[in-house]
PDB file of C-alpha atoms in Angstrom:
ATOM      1  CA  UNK A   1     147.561  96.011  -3.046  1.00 41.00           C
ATOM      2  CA  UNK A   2     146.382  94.551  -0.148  1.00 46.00           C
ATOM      3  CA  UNK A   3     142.837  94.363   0.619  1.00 46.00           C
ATOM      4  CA  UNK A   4     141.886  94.218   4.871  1.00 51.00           C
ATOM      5  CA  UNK A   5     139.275  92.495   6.297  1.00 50.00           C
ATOM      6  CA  UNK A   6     136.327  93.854   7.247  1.00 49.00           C
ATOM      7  CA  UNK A   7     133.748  93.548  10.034  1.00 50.00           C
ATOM      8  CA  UNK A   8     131.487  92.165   6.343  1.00 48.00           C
ATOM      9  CA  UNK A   9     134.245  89.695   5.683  1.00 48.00           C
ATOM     10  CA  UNK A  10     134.364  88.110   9.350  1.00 51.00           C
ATOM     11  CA  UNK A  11     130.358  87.867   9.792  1.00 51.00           C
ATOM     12  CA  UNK A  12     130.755  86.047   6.499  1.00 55.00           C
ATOM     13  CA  UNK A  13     133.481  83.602   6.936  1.00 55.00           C
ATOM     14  CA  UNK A  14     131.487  82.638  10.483  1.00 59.00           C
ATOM     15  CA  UNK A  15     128.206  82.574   8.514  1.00 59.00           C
ATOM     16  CA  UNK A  16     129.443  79.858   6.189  1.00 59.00           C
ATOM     17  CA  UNK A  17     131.746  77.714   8.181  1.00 65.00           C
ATOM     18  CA  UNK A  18     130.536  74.441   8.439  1.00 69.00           C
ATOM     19  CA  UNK A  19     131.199  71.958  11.336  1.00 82.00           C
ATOM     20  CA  UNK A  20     131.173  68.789   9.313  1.00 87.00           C
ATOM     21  CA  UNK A  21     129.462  66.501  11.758  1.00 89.00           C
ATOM     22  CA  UNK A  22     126.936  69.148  12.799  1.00 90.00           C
ATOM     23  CA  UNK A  23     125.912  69.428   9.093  1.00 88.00           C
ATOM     24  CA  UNK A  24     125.063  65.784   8.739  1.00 91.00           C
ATOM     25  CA  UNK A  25     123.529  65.933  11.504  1.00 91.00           C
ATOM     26  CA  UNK A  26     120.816  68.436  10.595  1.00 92.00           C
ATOM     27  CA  UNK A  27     120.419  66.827   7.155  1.00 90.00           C
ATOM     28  CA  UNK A  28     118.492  64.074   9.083  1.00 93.00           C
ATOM     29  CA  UNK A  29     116.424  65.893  10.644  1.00 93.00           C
ATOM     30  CA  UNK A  30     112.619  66.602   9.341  1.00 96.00           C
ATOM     31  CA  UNK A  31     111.713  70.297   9.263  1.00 96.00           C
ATOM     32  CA  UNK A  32     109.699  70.250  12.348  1.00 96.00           C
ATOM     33  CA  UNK A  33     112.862  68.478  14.511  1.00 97.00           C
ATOM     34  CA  UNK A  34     114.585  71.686  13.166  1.00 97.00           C
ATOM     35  CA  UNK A  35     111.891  74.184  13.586  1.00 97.00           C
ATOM     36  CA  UNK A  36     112.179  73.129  17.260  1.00 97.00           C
ATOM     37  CA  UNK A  37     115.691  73.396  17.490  1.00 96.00           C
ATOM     38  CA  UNK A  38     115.833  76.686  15.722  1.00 97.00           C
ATOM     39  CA  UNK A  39     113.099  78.156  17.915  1.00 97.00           C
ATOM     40  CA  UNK A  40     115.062  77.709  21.106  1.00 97.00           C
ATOM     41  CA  UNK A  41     118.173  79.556  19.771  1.00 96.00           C
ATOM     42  CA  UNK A  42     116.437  82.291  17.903  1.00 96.00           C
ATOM     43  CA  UNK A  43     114.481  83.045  21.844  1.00 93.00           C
ATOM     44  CA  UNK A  44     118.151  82.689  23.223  1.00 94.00           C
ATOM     45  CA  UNK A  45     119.889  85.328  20.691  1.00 93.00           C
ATOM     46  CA  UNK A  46     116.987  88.037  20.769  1.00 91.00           C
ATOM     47  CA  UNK A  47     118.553  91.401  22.920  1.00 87.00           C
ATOM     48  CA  UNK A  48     117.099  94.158  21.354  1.00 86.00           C
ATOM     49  CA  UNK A  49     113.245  95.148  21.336  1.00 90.00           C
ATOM     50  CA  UNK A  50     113.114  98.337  19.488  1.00 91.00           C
ATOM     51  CA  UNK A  51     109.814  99.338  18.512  1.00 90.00           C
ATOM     52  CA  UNK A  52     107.409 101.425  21.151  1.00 90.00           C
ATOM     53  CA  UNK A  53     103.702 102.107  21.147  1.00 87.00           C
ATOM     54  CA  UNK A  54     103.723 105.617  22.348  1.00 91.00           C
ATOM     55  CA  UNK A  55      99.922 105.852  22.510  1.00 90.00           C
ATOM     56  CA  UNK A  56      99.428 102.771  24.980  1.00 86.00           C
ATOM     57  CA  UNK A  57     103.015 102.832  26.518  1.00 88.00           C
ATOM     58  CA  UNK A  58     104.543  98.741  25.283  1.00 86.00           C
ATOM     59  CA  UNK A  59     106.916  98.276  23.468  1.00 89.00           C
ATOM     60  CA  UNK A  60     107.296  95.222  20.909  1.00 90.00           C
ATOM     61  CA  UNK A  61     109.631  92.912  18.640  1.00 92.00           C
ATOM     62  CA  UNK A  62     110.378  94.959  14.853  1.00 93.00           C
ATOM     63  CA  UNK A  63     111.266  92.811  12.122  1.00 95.00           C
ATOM     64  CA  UNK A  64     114.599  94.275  12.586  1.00 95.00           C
ATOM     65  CA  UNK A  65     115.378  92.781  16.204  1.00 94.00           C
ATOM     66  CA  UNK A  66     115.167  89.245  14.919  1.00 95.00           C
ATOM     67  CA  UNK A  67     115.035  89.012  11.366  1.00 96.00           C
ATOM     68  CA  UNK A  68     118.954  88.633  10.898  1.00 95.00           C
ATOM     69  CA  UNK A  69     119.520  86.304  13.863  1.00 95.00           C
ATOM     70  CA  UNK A  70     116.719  84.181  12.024  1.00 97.00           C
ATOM     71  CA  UNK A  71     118.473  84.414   8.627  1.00 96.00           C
ATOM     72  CA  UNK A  72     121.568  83.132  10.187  1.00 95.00           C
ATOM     73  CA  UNK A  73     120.219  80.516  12.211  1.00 96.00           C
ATOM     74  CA  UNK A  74     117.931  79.428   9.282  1.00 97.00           C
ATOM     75  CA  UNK A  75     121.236  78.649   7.239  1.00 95.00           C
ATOM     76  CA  UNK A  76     122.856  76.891   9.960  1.00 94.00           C
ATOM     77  CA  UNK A  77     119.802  74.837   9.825  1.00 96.00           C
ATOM     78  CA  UNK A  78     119.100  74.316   5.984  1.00 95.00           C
ATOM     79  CA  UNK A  79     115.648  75.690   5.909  1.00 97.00           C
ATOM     80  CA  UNK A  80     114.468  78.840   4.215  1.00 98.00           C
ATOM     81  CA  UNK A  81     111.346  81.116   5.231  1.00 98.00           C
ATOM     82  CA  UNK A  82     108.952  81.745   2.333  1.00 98.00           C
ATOM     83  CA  UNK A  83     106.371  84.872   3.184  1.00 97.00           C
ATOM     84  CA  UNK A  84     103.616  85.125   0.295  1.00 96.00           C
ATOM     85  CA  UNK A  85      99.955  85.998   0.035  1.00 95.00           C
ATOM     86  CA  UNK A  86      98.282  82.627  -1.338  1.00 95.00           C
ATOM     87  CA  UNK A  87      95.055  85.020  -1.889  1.00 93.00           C
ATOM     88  CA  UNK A  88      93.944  88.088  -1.201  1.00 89.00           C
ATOM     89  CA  UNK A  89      92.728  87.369   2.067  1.00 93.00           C
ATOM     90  CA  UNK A  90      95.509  85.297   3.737  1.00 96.00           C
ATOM     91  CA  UNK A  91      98.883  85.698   4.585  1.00 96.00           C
ATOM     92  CA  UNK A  92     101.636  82.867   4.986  1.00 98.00           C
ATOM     93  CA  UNK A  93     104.528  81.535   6.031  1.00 98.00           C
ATOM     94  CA  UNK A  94     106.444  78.489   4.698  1.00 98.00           C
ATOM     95  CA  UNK A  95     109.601  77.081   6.498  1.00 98.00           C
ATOM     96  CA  UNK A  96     111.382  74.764   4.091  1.00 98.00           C
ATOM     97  CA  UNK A  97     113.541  72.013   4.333  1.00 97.00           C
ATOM     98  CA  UNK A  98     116.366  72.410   2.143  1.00 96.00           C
ATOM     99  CA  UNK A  99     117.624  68.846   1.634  1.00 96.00           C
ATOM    100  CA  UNK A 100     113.980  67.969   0.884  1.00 96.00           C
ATOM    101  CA  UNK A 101     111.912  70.608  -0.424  1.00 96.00           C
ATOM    102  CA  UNK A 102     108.675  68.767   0.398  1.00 97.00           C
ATOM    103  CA  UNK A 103     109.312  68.641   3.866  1.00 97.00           C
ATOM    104  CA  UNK A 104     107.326  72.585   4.617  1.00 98.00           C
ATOM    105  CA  UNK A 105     105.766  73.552   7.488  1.00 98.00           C
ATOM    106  CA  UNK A 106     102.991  75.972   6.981  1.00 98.00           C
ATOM    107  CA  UNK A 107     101.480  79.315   9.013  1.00 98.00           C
ATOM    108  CA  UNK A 108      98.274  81.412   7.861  1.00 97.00           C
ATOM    109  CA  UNK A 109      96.746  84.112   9.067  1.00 96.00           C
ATOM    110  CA  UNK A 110      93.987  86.117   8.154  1.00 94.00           C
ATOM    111  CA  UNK A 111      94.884  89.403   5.548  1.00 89.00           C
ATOM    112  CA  UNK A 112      93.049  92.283   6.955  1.00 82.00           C
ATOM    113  CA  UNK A 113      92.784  95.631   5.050  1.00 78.00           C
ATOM    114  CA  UNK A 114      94.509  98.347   6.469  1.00 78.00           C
ATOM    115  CA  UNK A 115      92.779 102.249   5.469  1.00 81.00           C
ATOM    116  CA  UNK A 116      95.088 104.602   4.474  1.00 80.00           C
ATOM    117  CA  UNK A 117      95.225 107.385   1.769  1.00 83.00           C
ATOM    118  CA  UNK A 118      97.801 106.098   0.083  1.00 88.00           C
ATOM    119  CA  UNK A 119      97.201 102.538  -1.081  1.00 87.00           C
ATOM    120  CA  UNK A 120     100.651 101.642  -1.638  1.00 90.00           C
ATOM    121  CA  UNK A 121     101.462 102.267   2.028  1.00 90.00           C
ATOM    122  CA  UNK A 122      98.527  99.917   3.366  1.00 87.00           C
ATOM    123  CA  UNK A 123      99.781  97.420   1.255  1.00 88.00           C
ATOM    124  CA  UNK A 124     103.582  98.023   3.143  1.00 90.00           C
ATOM    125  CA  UNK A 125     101.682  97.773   6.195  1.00 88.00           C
ATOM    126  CA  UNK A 126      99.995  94.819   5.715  1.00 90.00           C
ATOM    127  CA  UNK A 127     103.050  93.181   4.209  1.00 92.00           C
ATOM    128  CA  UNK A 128     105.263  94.024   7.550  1.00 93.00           C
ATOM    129  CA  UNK A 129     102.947  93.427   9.917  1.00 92.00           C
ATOM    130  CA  UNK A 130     101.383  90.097   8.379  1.00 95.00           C
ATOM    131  CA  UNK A 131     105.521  88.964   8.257  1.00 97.00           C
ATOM    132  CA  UNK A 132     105.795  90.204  11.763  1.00 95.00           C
ATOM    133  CA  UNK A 133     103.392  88.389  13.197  1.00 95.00           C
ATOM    134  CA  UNK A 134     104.079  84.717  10.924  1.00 97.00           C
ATOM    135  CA  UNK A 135     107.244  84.746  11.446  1.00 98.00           C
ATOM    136  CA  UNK A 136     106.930  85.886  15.978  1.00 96.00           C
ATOM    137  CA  UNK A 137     103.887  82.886  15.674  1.00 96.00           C
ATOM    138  CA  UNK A 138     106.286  80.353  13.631  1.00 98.00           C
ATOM    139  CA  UNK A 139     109.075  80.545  15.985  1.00 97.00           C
ATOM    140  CA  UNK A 140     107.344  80.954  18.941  1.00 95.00           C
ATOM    141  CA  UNK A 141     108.475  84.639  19.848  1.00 94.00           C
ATOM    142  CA  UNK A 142     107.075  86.063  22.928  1.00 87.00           C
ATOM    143  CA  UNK A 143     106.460  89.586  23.930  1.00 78.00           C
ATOM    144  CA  UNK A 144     103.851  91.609  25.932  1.00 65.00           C
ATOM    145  CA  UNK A 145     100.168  90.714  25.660  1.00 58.00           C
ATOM    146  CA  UNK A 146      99.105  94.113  23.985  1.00 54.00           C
ATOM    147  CA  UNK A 147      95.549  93.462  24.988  1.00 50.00           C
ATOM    148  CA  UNK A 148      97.373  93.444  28.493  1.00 46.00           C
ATOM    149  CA  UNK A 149      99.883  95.995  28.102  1.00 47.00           C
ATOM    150  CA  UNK A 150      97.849  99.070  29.311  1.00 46.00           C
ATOM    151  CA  UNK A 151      99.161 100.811  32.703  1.00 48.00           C
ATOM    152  CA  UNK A 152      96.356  98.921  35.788  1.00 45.00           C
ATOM    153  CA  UNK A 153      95.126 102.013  37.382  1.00 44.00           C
ATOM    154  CA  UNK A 154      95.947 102.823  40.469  1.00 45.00           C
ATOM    155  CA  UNK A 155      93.338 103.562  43.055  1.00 50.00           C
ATOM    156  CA  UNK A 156      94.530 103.465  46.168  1.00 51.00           C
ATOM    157  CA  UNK A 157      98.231 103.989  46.779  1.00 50.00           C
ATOM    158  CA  UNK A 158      98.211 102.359  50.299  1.00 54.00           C
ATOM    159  CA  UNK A 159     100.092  99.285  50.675  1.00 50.00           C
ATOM    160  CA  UNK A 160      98.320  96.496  52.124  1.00 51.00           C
ATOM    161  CA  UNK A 161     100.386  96.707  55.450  1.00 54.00           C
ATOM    162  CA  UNK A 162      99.374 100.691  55.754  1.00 53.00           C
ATOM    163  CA  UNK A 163      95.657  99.434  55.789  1.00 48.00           C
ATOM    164  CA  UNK A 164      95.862  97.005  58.523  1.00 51.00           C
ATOM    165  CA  UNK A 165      97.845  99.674  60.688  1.00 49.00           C
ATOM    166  CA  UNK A 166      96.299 100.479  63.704  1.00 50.00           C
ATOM    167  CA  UNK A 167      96.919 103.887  64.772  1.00 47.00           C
TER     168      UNK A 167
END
């Protein structure tokens, strides 16, 4: 019986091969050296922005455009994200050093309720979004202003070299 690789096996093999001097190179740095490093290739890898605001017309970063790329790169790097709620009203992020486990970097934010019928569901939301927005702060992911995003309106559609034309 023999067993083929698949597409599973590959992203694996890649995921844990180590380049020697790389690795002890990284387990000298302090969190925030990596944090800084890991920042500019996790901006580098993003490609996909798939969720859309139909009401205002943006669209903006899901957990699922950069989530795996930041798993990955997070290994390569030896640090792990922790997401928690320290209270009831705050939200936070922990990056990790794995070769020294009190080496953390942290990021808060404020836990706002979120109304719904079902409470279960505002808790999801909270969750997501709370993790959304850590984890786009920690790494220093960029997307629209949303307080910007709405359409200017338009109210005069002559250019400014149709004005000055003298007839």
């Amino acid at each position: 019986y023999k067993m083929e690789k698949n597409k599973t096996t590959e992203v694996n093999e890649e995921l844990f091969h180590i380049d020697e001097e790389f690795d002890k190179q990284v387990r000298q740095m302090k969190v925030l050296e990596r944090l800084a490093r890991i920042r500019i290739e996790v901006q580098n890898s993003l490609e996909t922005i798939s969720g859309y605001n139909d009401t205002d017309d943006y669209t903006y970063f899901e957990l699922k455009d950069f989530m795996p790329q930041v798993n990955k790169i997070f290994l390569k790097y030896r640090v792990i994200g922790k997401f928690f709620f320290p209270s009831t009203e705050q939200s936070q992020l922990d990056i990790i050093n794995l070769d020294d486990y009190e080496d953390e970097v942290s990021f808060t934010m404020i836990r706002r309720p979120y109304n719904m019928q079902n409470q279960m569901q505002a808790e999801g939301a909270i969750n997501t979004y709370s993790k959304r927005y850590l984890y786009m702060n920690a790494l220093e992911i960029c997307e629209n202003d949303q307080l910007n995003c709405s359409k200017p309106k338009v109210e005069n559609k002559e250019t400014p070299a149709e004005k000055n034309t003298v007839n």
